[in-house]
Amino acid sequence: MKLASYRDGSRDGQLMVVSRDLRTAHFATEIAPTLQRALDDWNFMAPQLQDLYDALNAGRAPRAFEFEPEKCAAPLPRAYQWADGSAYVNHVELVRKARNAEMPETFWTDPLMYQGGSDDFLGPTDDIVCPSEAFGIDFEGEVAVITGDVAMGATPAEAADAIRLIMLANDVSLRNLIPNELAKGFGFFQSKPATAFSPVAITPDELGDAWRDGMVHLPLVVTWNGKVVGRPHAGTDMVFNFPRLIAHICKTRNCRAGSIVGSGTISNKDPQVGYACIAEKRCREIIADGVATTEFMKFGDTIRIEMFDENGASLFGAIDQVVAAPE
């Protein structure tokens, strides 16, 4: 099924079920008022949401209405946890190679992960508001999952059973703030503003054969200022699948229902597929020519991130944003 959160003036929005073709929706508030409430009691509420979803797709839902992504918040407008991994080690390898830094072998066996701010996510069409272009504004196209409860010490197999929903993410980075933050030895903070998510989050079964081995086996289409700059394949070169990332979180703690786990920037070894973040393009330029020529985003720039099934239908809807200065 496909779920979304309608903006209604509250912090957590109003849960909706969205049709498979993303054309119609139906409020699910009689089942669960918010997505977090549904996740808290998933085994009881998911079958009821599925029944409503089936009725909506069959044209039998009594109060269906047109689905408008611009009226959506993130599927989870705020979350108990947002943990972003770096599952595509090729991305890390390129970044380190561009600055002549050796990459430890452990990066291939032990996931990198940071804990981002989860109190304030962006909806799929919200502006990316940044105080200054000089901060080095960059997009990052990712896949993310929402979990149920996962116990401390869970195995990857146990973690796989707790994956409830899948969505797309634009994990915005302010590249020119990153070096000074990392130099302090304590990770990202100011360099990672609010993350945006796709209009809908979908259950793994919606992907059919494209969901296997804990990965999404489809390309991510990244369009910057109206030009497609990348079609990296989410199932290619993913060193750590989602069950591995979730198990990594759970080594020393529980992971509670409503936690969001990101893949990190989707990155393929083949440069012909393009890129899902500007930093990777700049790294390839530095490696090849000694200097980066592609600039970061400017005010007024647009970024669109979307994924399609084998028939060309949008699966999650699009993240479609504009970069803007504060008002």
XYZ file of N, CA, C and O in Angstrom, residues 103-280:
712
model
N 41.585 5.399 2.066
C 40.347 4.891 2.626
C 40.609 3.610 3.406
O 41.107 2.625 2.843
N 40.281 3.597 4.694
C 40.484 2.380 5.487
C 39.694 1.203 4.923
O 38.570 1.357 4.441
N 40.279 0.018 5.004
C 39.612 -1.185 4.508
C 38.322 -1.478 5.251
O 37.396 -2.089 4.718
N 38.222 -1.008 6.508
C 37.020 -1.274 7.306
C 35.782 -0.603 6.727
O 34.656 -0.995 7.062
N 35.967 0.409 5.866
C 34.808 1.067 5.266
C 33.996 0.102 4.403
O 32.823 0.345 4.157
N 34.635 -0.985 3.955
C 33.952 -1.979 3.130
C 33.245 -3.040 3.969
O 32.447 -3.816 3.439
N 33.506 -3.046 5.275
C 32.936 -4.097 6.126
C 32.093 -3.550 7.269
O 31.295 -4.292 7.855
N 32.265 -2.280 7.606
C 31.556 -1.680 8.740
C 30.917 -0.371 8.265
O 31.632 0.550 7.873
N 29.591 -0.271 8.279
C 28.936 0.905 7.683
C 29.273 2.209 8.398
O 29.406 2.254 9.620
N 29.400 3.276 7.610
C 29.423 4.636 8.153
C 27.979 5.068 8.363
O 27.094 4.755 7.564
N 27.724 5.824 9.424
C 26.365 6.287 9.680
C 26.414 7.545 10.543
O 27.284 7.676 11.405
N 25.513 8.470 10.267
C 25.379 9.630 11.142
C 23.921 9.779 11.544
O 23.017 9.278 10.863
N 23.686 10.451 12.668
C 22.331 10.665 13.158
C 21.936 12.105 12.871
O 22.531 13.048 13.401
N 20.952 12.283 12.001
C 20.541 13.609 11.588
C 19.386 14.144 12.408
O 18.801 13.441 13.240
N 19.044 15.413 12.180
C 17.900 16.010 12.857
C 16.601 15.421 12.339
O 16.404 15.295 11.133
N 15.720 15.040 13.250
C 14.470 14.390 12.839
C 13.242 15.127 13.347
O 12.127 14.630 13.235
N 13.433 16.323 13.900
C 12.310 17.083 14.438
C 11.615 17.941 13.390
O 10.533 18.465 13.636
N 12.234 18.076 12.207
C 11.709 19.018 11.218
C 12.096 18.571 9.815
O 13.125 18.981 9.293
N 11.272 17.730 9.213
C 11.510 17.296 7.843
C 10.783 18.215 6.864
O 9.836 18.914 7.216
N 11.223 18.177 5.609
C 10.575 18.936 4.544
C 9.611 18.038 3.779
O 9.869 16.852 3.580
N 8.507 18.636 3.337
C 7.602 17.939 2.444
C 8.188 17.859 1.050
O 9.205 18.498 0.744
N 7.563 17.101 0.162
C 8.151 16.831 -1.153
C 8.292 18.036 -2.059
O 9.125 18.035 -2.968
N 7.492 19.079 -1.819
C 7.584 20.271 -2.673
C 7.979 21.517 -1.884
O 7.875 22.637 -2.394
N 8.434 21.344 -0.658
C 8.883 22.486 0.139
C 10.190 23.046 -0.411
O 11.051 22.301 -0.896
N 10.363 24.358 -0.291
C 11.618 24.974 -0.697
C 12.777 24.513 0.182
O 12.599 24.222 1.371
N 13.957 24.460 -0.423
C 15.195 24.269 0.332
C 15.675 25.671 0.708
O 16.218 26.400 -0.123
N 15.423 26.089 1.930
C 15.771 27.442 2.365
C 17.158 27.422 2.995
O 17.420 26.649 3.917
N 18.037 28.274 2.484
C 19.413 28.307 2.973
C 19.845 29.768 3.137
O 19.581 30.590 2.255
N 20.518 30.084 4.219
C 20.918 31.482 4.441
C 21.888 32.040 3.405
O 21.912 33.239 3.170
N 22.699 31.174 2.781
C 23.720 31.688 1.864
C 24.092 30.650 0.822
O 24.280 29.468 1.138
N 24.261 31.095 -0.424
C 24.768 30.220 -1.475
C 26.198 29.792 -1.187
O 26.653 28.744 -1.652
N 26.922 30.595 -0.411
C 28.327 30.301 -0.106
C 28.490 29.045 0.744
O 29.603 28.528 0.869
N 27.395 28.545 1.310
C 27.474 27.327 2.124
C 27.698 26.081 1.269
O 28.023 25.026 1.792
N 27.518 26.187 -0.054
C 27.726 25.033 -0.930
C 26.540 24.086 -0.918
O 26.645 22.945 -0.466
N 25.407 24.548 -1.459
C 24.150 23.794 -1.369
C 24.157 22.624 -2.356
O 24.364 22.799 -3.543
N 23.903 21.444 -1.826
C 23.942 20.227 -2.643
C 22.738 19.351 -2.322
O 22.253 19.304 -1.185
N 22.237 18.656 -3.335
C 21.198 17.637 -3.148
C 21.857 16.274 -2.968
O 23.008 16.080 -3.344
N 21.118 15.344 -2.396
C 21.584 13.954 -2.286
C 20.382 13.035 -2.462
O 19.519 12.971 -1.587
N 20.321 12.329 -3.572
C 19.236 11.405 -3.830
C 19.472 10.074 -3.147
O 20.517 9.438 -3.342
N 18.493 9.652 -2.341
C 18.644 8.431 -1.547
C 17.335 7.644 -1.511
O 16.268 8.169 -1.828
N 17.450 6.396 -1.065
C 16.302 5.596 -0.654
C 16.341 5.507 0.864
O 17.411 5.474 1.470
N 15.173 5.504 1.488
C 15.103 5.377 2.944
C 13.998 4.397 3.310
O 13.040 4.204 2.546
N 14.125 3.794 4.478
C 13.077 2.895 4.979
C 12.613 3.385 6.351
O 13.352 4.068 7.062
N 11.382 3.033 6.689
C 10.825 3.295 8.011
C 10.661 1.948 8.701
O 10.128 1.004 8.119
N 11.101 1.866 9.944
C 11.097 0.590 10.649
C 9.968 0.486 11.672
O 9.396 1.479 12.104
N 9.708 -0.752 12.041
C 8.983 -1.042 13.260
C 9.988 -1.162 14.392
O 11.146 -0.741 14.261
N 9.596 -1.757 15.501
C 10.523 -1.961 16.606
C 11.559 -3.011 16.233
O 11.227 -4.077 15.691
N 12.825 -2.708 16.529
C 13.909 -3.660 16.326
C 14.719 -3.712 17.621
O 15.159 -2.662 18.118
N 14.931 -4.887 18.150
C 15.590 -5.029 19.444
C 17.105 -4.900 19.321
O 17.694 -5.237 18.287
N 17.716 -4.417 20.381
C 19.169 -4.361 20.440
C 19.755 -5.755 20.189
O 19.267 -6.752 20.714
N 20.784 -5.812 19.355
C 21.419 -7.081 19.034
C 20.745 -7.843 17.908
O 21.124 -8.982 17.620
N 19.770 -7.232 17.250
C 19.056 -7.912 16.159
C 20.003 -8.280 15.024
O 20.934 -7.544 14.699
N 19.757 -9.431 14.427
C 20.502 -9.848 13.246
C 19.945 -9.139 12.014
O 18.824 -8.612 12.048
N 20.677 -9.131 10.902
C 20.111 -8.561 9.676
C 18.787 -9.212 9.272
O 17.884 -8.514 8.792
N 18.663 -10.515 9.473
C 17.409 -11.194 9.121
C 16.261 -10.683 9.977
O 15.137 -10.468 9.490
N 16.521 -10.482 11.258
C 15.489 -9.941 12.134
C 15.168 -8.493 11.772
O 14.012 -8.074 11.814
N 16.187 -7.742 11.415
C 15.975 -6.356 11.005
C 15.138 -6.275 9.734
O 14.294 -5.384 9.588
N 15.355 -7.208 8.813
C 14.607 -7.211 7.549
C 13.108 -7.330 7.799
O 12.298 -6.713 7.095
N 12.730 -8.112 8.789
C 11.316 -8.310 9.101
C 10.655 -7.051 9.645
O 9.421 -6.959 9.678
N 11.459 -6.095 10.082
C 10.918 -4.878 10.696
C 10.825 -3.711 9.715
O 10.433 -2.613 10.110
N 11.178 -3.921 8.454
C 11.060 -2.847 7.465
C 9.594 -2.712 7.063
O 9.010 -3.620 6.484
N 9.014 -1.579 7.404
C 7.594 -1.363 7.173
C 7.314 -0.636 5.859
O 6.397 -0.995 5.121
N 8.097 0.421 5.589
C 7.806 1.287 4.451
C 9.102 1.751 3.805
O 10.156 1.774 4.448
N 9.000 2.134 2.538
C 10.143 2.617 1.761
C 9.755 3.961 1.147
O 8.602 4.163 0.741
N 10.706 4.879 1.072
C 10.453 6.177 0.445
C 11.760 6.722 -0.123
O 12.825 6.125 0.036
N 11.682 7.841 -0.813
C 12.852 8.520 -1.347
C 13.210 9.692 -0.448
O 12.357 10.233 0.262
N 14.476 10.109 -0.506
C 14.939 11.217 0.320
C 15.849 12.137 -0.479
O 16.574 11.694 -1.368
N 15.799 13.414 -0.139
C 16.799 14.386 -0.574
C 17.488 14.875 0.692
O 16.990 15.767 1.389
N 18.620 14.277 0.989
C 19.369 14.597 2.207
C 20.301 15.770 1.908
O 21.486 15.590 1.622
N 19.741 16.964 1.956
C 20.474 18.178 1.566
C 21.755 18.330 2.384
O 21.765 18.126 3.605
N 22.846 18.684 1.700
C 24.128 18.928 2.360
C 24.630 20.327 2.039
O 24.450 20.808 0.917
N 25.253 20.954 3.009
C 25.919 22.239 2.812
C 27.415 21.956 2.809
O 28.073 21.915 3.846
N 27.940 21.711 1.608
C 29.273 21.124 1.452
C 30.398 21.988 2.025
O 31.385 21.460 2.534
N 30.256 23.292 1.924
C 31.350 24.149 2.379
C 31.412 24.286 3.896
O 32.382 24.836 4.432
N 30.385 23.781 4.587
C 30.410 23.762 6.051
C 30.960 22.447 6.600
O 31.308 22.366 7.781
N 31.025 21.431 5.749
C 31.410 20.097 6.216
C 32.865 20.010 6.688
O 33.131 19.436 7.760
N 33.850 20.535 5.954
C 35.243 20.336 6.377
C 35.535 20.800 7.797
O 36.187 20.074 8.572
N 35.068 21.979 8.167
C 35.337 22.476 9.517
C 34.637 21.647 10.588
O 35.180 21.444 11.682
N 33.437 21.156 10.248
C 32.729 20.319 11.223
C 33.444 18.986 11.429
O 33.637 18.537 12.570
N 33.837 18.340 10.334
C 34.516 17.055 10.457
C 35.878 17.202 11.120
O 36.352 16.286 11.802
N 36.510 18.367 10.940
C 37.819 18.595 11.554
C 37.736 18.594 13.080
O 38.726 18.323 13.763
N 36.546 18.873 13.606
C 36.360 18.844 15.063
C 36.261 17.416 15.595
O 36.299 17.189 16.806
N 36.077 16.454 14.678
C 36.042 15.048 15.085
C 34.724 14.589 15.665
O 34.664 13.546 16.317
N 33.641 15.358 15.393
C 32.368 14.977 16.020
C 31.213 14.893 15.037
O 30.067 14.821 15.414
N 31.509 14.938 13.737
C 30.482 14.655 12.742
C 29.691 15.846 12.254
O 29.946 16.994 12.597
N 28.661 15.552 11.423
C 27.831 16.579 10.796
C 26.869 17.210 11.802
O 26.350 16.547 12.682
N 26.611 18.491 11.617
C 25.526 19.136 12.360
C 24.953 20.288 11.542
O 23.939 20.132 10.884
N 25.607 21.449 11.536
C 25.102 22.580 10.763
C 25.117 22.304 9.260
O 24.328 22.884 8.513
N 25.975 21.405 8.825
C 26.091 21.095 7.400
C 24.975 20.187 6.894
O 24.907 19.907 5.703
N 24.106 19.733 7.786
C 22.996 18.869 7.395
C 21.676 19.495 7.816
O 21.164 19.248 8.909
N 21.089 20.359 6.956
C 19.783 20.952 7.263
C 18.658 19.931 7.078
O 18.920 18.734 6.906
N 17.422 20.403 7.080
C 16.266 19.506 7.030
C 16.257 18.668 5.753
O 16.512 19.161 4.653
N 15.943 17.398 5.915
C 15.846 16.443 4.812
C 14.415 16.439 4.259
O 13.447 16.559 5.007
N 14.293 16.276 2.945
C 12.985 16.159 2.298
C 12.724 14.703 1.915
O 13.660 13.955 1.603
N 11.453 14.330 1.928
C 11.070 12.971 1.553
C 9.976 12.988 0.492
O 9.283 13.990 0.305
N 9.841 11.861 -0.194
C 8.843 11.726 -1.261
C 7.428 11.867 -0.707
O 7.213 11.687 0.500
N 6.454 12.176 -1.563
C 5.077 12.342 -1.084
C 4.517 11.114 -0.387
O 3.786 11.246 0.591
N 4.850 9.937 -0.900
C 4.299 8.716 -0.319
C 5.408 7.774 0.122
O 6.518 7.780 -0.423
N 5.084 7.004 1.135
C 5.910 5.874 1.563
C 5.136 4.616 1.210
O 3.912 4.559 1.374
N 5.830 3.595 0.720
C 5.136 2.411 0.215
C 5.637 1.153 0.909
O 6.790 1.091 1.359
N 4.775 0.173 1.020
C 5.176 -1.107 1.576
C 6.033 -1.858 0.551
O 5.862 -1.689 -0.658
N 6.975 -2.684 1.023
C 7.884 -3.368 0.089
C 7.192 -4.170 -0.996
O 7.704 -4.272 -2.125
N 6.008 -4.734 -0.705
C 5.330 -5.555 -1.707
C 4.932 -4.754 -2.938
O 4.748 -5.327 -4.020
N 4.802 -3.429 -2.809
C 4.454 -2.585 -3.959
C 5.544 -2.610 -5.029
O 5.292 -2.304 -6.192
N 6.760 -2.964 -4.636
C 7.877 -2.995 -5.583
C 7.997 -4.325 -6.312
O 8.757 -4.433 -7.281
N 7.262 -5.328 -5.878
C 7.353 -6.640 -6.528
C 8.770 -7.166 -6.505
O 9.465 -7.111 -5.480
N 9.240 -7.664 -7.657
C 10.585 -8.235 -7.756
C 11.688 -7.194 -7.614
O 12.858 -7.543 -7.442
N 11.332 -5.908 -7.686
C 12.349 -4.861 -7.546
C 12.814 -4.712 -6.097
O 13.817 -4.051 -5.834
N 12.074 -5.309 -5.160
C 12.524 -5.347 -3.764
C 13.020 -6.752 -3.452
O 12.254 -7.696 -3.365
N 14.314 -6.900 -3.342
C 14.899 -8.186 -2.991
C 16.262 -7.955 -2.354
O 16.923 -6.958 -2.603
N 16.640 -8.890 -1.502
C 17.919 -8.819 -0.792
C 18.056 -7.530 0.013
O 19.168 -7.019 0.214
N 16.933 -6.984 0.474
C 16.980 -5.783 1.295
C 17.368 -4.538 0.542
O 17.833 -3.556 1.137
N 17.144 -4.536 -0.795
C 17.515 -3.407 -1.640
C 16.418 -3.130 -2.661
O 15.650 -4.023 -3.021
N 16.384 -1.893 -3.159
C 15.486 -1.522 -4.254
C 16.276 -1.608 -5.556
O 17.256 -0.888 -5.748
N 15.842 -2.457 -6.462
C 16.564 -2.688 -7.715
C 15.945 -1.896 -8.861
O 15.408 -2.453 -9.827
N 16.051 -0.572 -8.750
C 15.544 0.331 -9.780
C 16.438 1.574 -9.834
O 17.069 1.930 -8.838
N 16.470 2.252 -10.975
C 17.236 3.500 -11.060
C 16.513 4.653 -10.365
O 15.282 4.679 -10.306
N 17.296 5.587 -9.861
C 16.778 6.835 -9.315
C 17.036 7.935 -10.344
O 18.176 8.117 -10.786
N 15.996 8.652 -10.723
C 16.141 9.697 -11.744
C 16.292 11.050 -11.045
O 15.399 11.485 -10.309
N 17.412 11.707 -11.297
C 17.728 12.987 -10.654
C 17.770 14.068 -11.729
O 18.565 13.982 -12.673
N 16.919 15.080 -11.585
C 16.796 16.143 -12.580
C 17.105 17.485 -11.922
O 16.383 17.923 -11.027
N 18.168 18.123 -12.382
C 18.619 19.400 -11.817
C 18.390 20.499 -12.858
O 18.887 20.406 -13.978
N 17.606 21.485 -12.496
C 17.268 22.589 -13.403
C 16.747 22.095 -14.754
O 17.117 22.594 -15.823
N 15.896 21.067 -14.685
C 15.246 20.552 -15.884
C 16.070 19.576 -16.695
O 15.580 19.037 -17.692
N 17.311 19.297 -16.285
C 18.170 18.368 -17.021
C 18.433 17.129 -16.168
O 18.824 17.249 -15.008
N 18.216 15.956 -16.754
C 18.519 14.719 -16.041
C 20.039 14.596 -15.909
O 20.755 14.522 -16.907
N 20.522 14.599 -14.673
C 21.965 14.511 -14.430
C 22.382 13.145 -13.896
O 23.580 12.853 -13.827
N 21.403 12.318 -13.527
C 21.763 11.007 -13.012
C 20.638 10.009 -13.080
O 19.465 10.365 -12.918
N 21.016 8.765 -13.334
C 20.113 7.621 -13.246
C 20.833 6.472 -12.538
O 20.854 5.337 -13.040
N 21.433 6.730 -11.384
C 22.135 5.641 -10.691
C 21.159 4.574 -10.233
O 20.022 4.870 -9.848
N 21.603 3.338 -10.284
C 20.752 2.202 -9.938
C 20.899 1.900 -8.453
O 22.004 1.651 -7.962
N 19.765 1.898 -7.753
C 19.801 1.733 -6.299
C 20.207 0.327 -5.868
O 20.633 0.130 -4.719
N 20.089 -0.642 -6.748
C 20.457 -2.006 -6.392
C 21.857 -2.392 -6.828
O 22.297 -3.522 -6.594
N 22.569 -1.468 -7.468
C 23.928 -1.736 -7.940
C 24.929 -1.041 -7.028
O 24.742 0.124 -6.682
N 25.971 -1.752 -6.638
C 27.057 -1.192 -5.823
C 26.597 -0.781 -4.431
O 27.254 0.040 -3.773
N 25.470 -1.312 -3.949
C 25.051 -1.072 -2.567
C 25.739 -2.118 -1.694
O 25.352 -3.282 -1.654
N 26.748 -1.699 -0.977
C 27.583 -2.628 -0.204
C 26.854 -3.116 1.047
O 26.960 -4.275 1.425
N 26.104 -2.229 1.678
C 25.354 -2.575 2.889
C 23.865 -2.394 2.610
O 23.400 -1.266 2.390
N 23.117 -3.496 2.617
C 21.682 -3.383 2.367
C 20.982 -2.856 3.619
O 21.598 -2.655 4.673
N 19.693 -2.616 3.521
C 18.972 -2.017 4.646
C 18.968 -2.901 5.899
O 19.141 -2.376 7.017
N 18.787 -4.214 5.797
C 18.894 -5.019 7.014
C 20.256 -4.869 7.702
O 20.329 -4.837 8.942
N 21.349 -4.767 6.920
C 22.667 -4.561 7.513
C 22.757 -3.203 8.208
O 23.335 -3.081 9.298
N 22.203 -2.174 7.584
C 22.244 -0.845 8.195
C 21.452 -0.808 9.499
O 21.896 -0.227 10.497
N 20.278 -1.432 9.496
C 19.454 -1.442 10.708
C 20.132 -2.251 11.812
O 20.154 -1.842 12.982
N 20.718 -3.384 11.460
C 21.435 -4.190 12.452
C 22.621 -3.420 13.020
O 22.961 -3.562 14.207
N 23.244 -2.590 12.202
C 24.357 -1.755 12.676
C 23.863 -0.785 13.752
O 24.525 -0.609 14.789
N 22.708 -0.166 13.531
C 22.121 0.722 14.537
C 21.886 -0.028 15.841
O 22.127 0.491 16.938
N 21.420 -1.267 15.711
C 20.968 -2.028 16.874
C 22.086 -2.763 17.616
O 21.803 -3.536 18.529
N 23.320 -2.522 17.247
C 24.421 -3.178 17.955
C 24.397 -2.843 19.440
O 24.673 -3.699 20.288
N 24.058 -1.591 19.774
C 24.123 -1.163 21.176
C 22.833 -0.519 21.671
O 22.805 0.030 22.773
N 21.768 -0.541 20.869
C 20.532 0.138 21.272
C 19.344 -0.496 20.574
O 19.491 -1.177 19.558
N 18.155 -0.234 21.113
C 16.932 -0.587 20.418
C 16.657 0.443 19.322
O 17.061 1.603 19.418
N 15.952 0.022 18.295
C 15.496 0.910 17.222
C 13.974 0.857 17.253
O 13.385 -0.204 17.036
N 13.349 1.986 17.542
C 11.918 1.986 17.789
C 11.094 2.295 16.541
O 11.572 2.907 15.585
N 9.824 1.879 16.581
C 8.910 2.088 15.461
C 8.862 3.561 15.082
O 8.724 4.430 15.946
N 8.991 3.820 13.804
C 9.020 5.185 13.321
C 10.418 5.710 13.089
O 10.591 6.886 12.768
N 11.418 4.856 13.221
C 12.784 5.255 12.885
C 12.958 5.221 11.371
O 12.455 4.327 10.691
N 13.672 6.225 10.850
C 13.957 6.299 9.421
C 15.435 6.032 9.203
O 16.290 6.622 9.871
N 15.731 5.123 8.272
C 17.114 4.755 7.970
C 17.369 5.015 6.494
O 16.661 4.496 5.632
N 18.371 5.852 6.206
C 18.690 6.216 4.837
C 19.856 5.424 4.284
O 20.715 4.945 5.025
N 19.885 5.323 2.966
C 20.932 4.554 2.286
C 22.221 5.339 2.105
O 23.270 4.763 1.837
N 22.147 6.674 2.223
C 23.237 7.504 1.755
C 23.088 7.727 0.254
O 22.253 7.099 -0.424
N 23.883 8.638 -0.283
C 23.797 8.979 -1.704
C 23.952 7.743 -2.583
O 24.919 6.993 -2.444
N 23.005 7.532 -3.480
C 23.105 6.400 -4.406
C 24.232 6.686 -5.393
O 24.261 7.734 -6.035
N 25.150 5.762 -5.492
C 26.363 5.981 -6.284
C 26.788 4.687 -6.954
O 26.919 3.662 -6.291
N 26.985 4.742 -8.255
C 27.469 3.589 -9.023
C 28.894 3.831 -9.501
O 29.291 4.967 -9.748
N 29.629 2.757 -9.656
C 31.005 2.870 -10.143
C 31.059 3.368 -11.588
O 32.002 4.034 -11.985
N 30.032 3.034 -12.361
C 29.981 3.442 -13.761
C 29.656 4.929 -13.867
O 28.540 5.344 -13.551
N 30.574 5.761 -14.326
C 30.294 7.205 -14.397
C 29.235 7.564 -15.427
O 28.681 8.664 -15.381
N 28.934 6.639 -16.351
C 27.959 6.933 -17.393
C 26.539 7.096 -16.852
O 25.686 7.669 -17.528
N 26.271 6.599 -15.649
C 24.920 6.717 -15.090
C 24.677 8.098 -14.486
O 23.558 8.416 -14.087
N 25.710 8.932 -14.417
C 25.549 10.254 -13.841
C 25.679 10.234 -12.338
O 26.293 9.341 -11.760
N 25.042 11.218 -11.697
C 25.274 11.386 -10.262
C 23.987 11.768 -9.546
O 23.053 12.313 -10.131
N 23.965 11.473 -8.230
C 22.826 11.815 -7.379
C 23.184 12.906 -6.384
O 22.376 13.238 -5.514
N 24.389 13.441 -6.483
C 24.778 14.628 -5.717
C 25.884 15.350 -6.481
O 26.669 14.719 -7.202
N 25.945 16.659 -6.317
C 26.927 17.460 -7.052
C 28.343 17.145 -6.584
O 29.282 17.151 -7.381
N 28.510 16.858 -5.308
C 29.846 16.598 -4.769
C 30.534 15.466 -5.514
O 31.745 15.515 -5.765
N 29.764 14.443 -5.890
C 30.366 13.322 -6.603
C 30.848 13.745 -7.995
O 31.920 13.336 -8.436
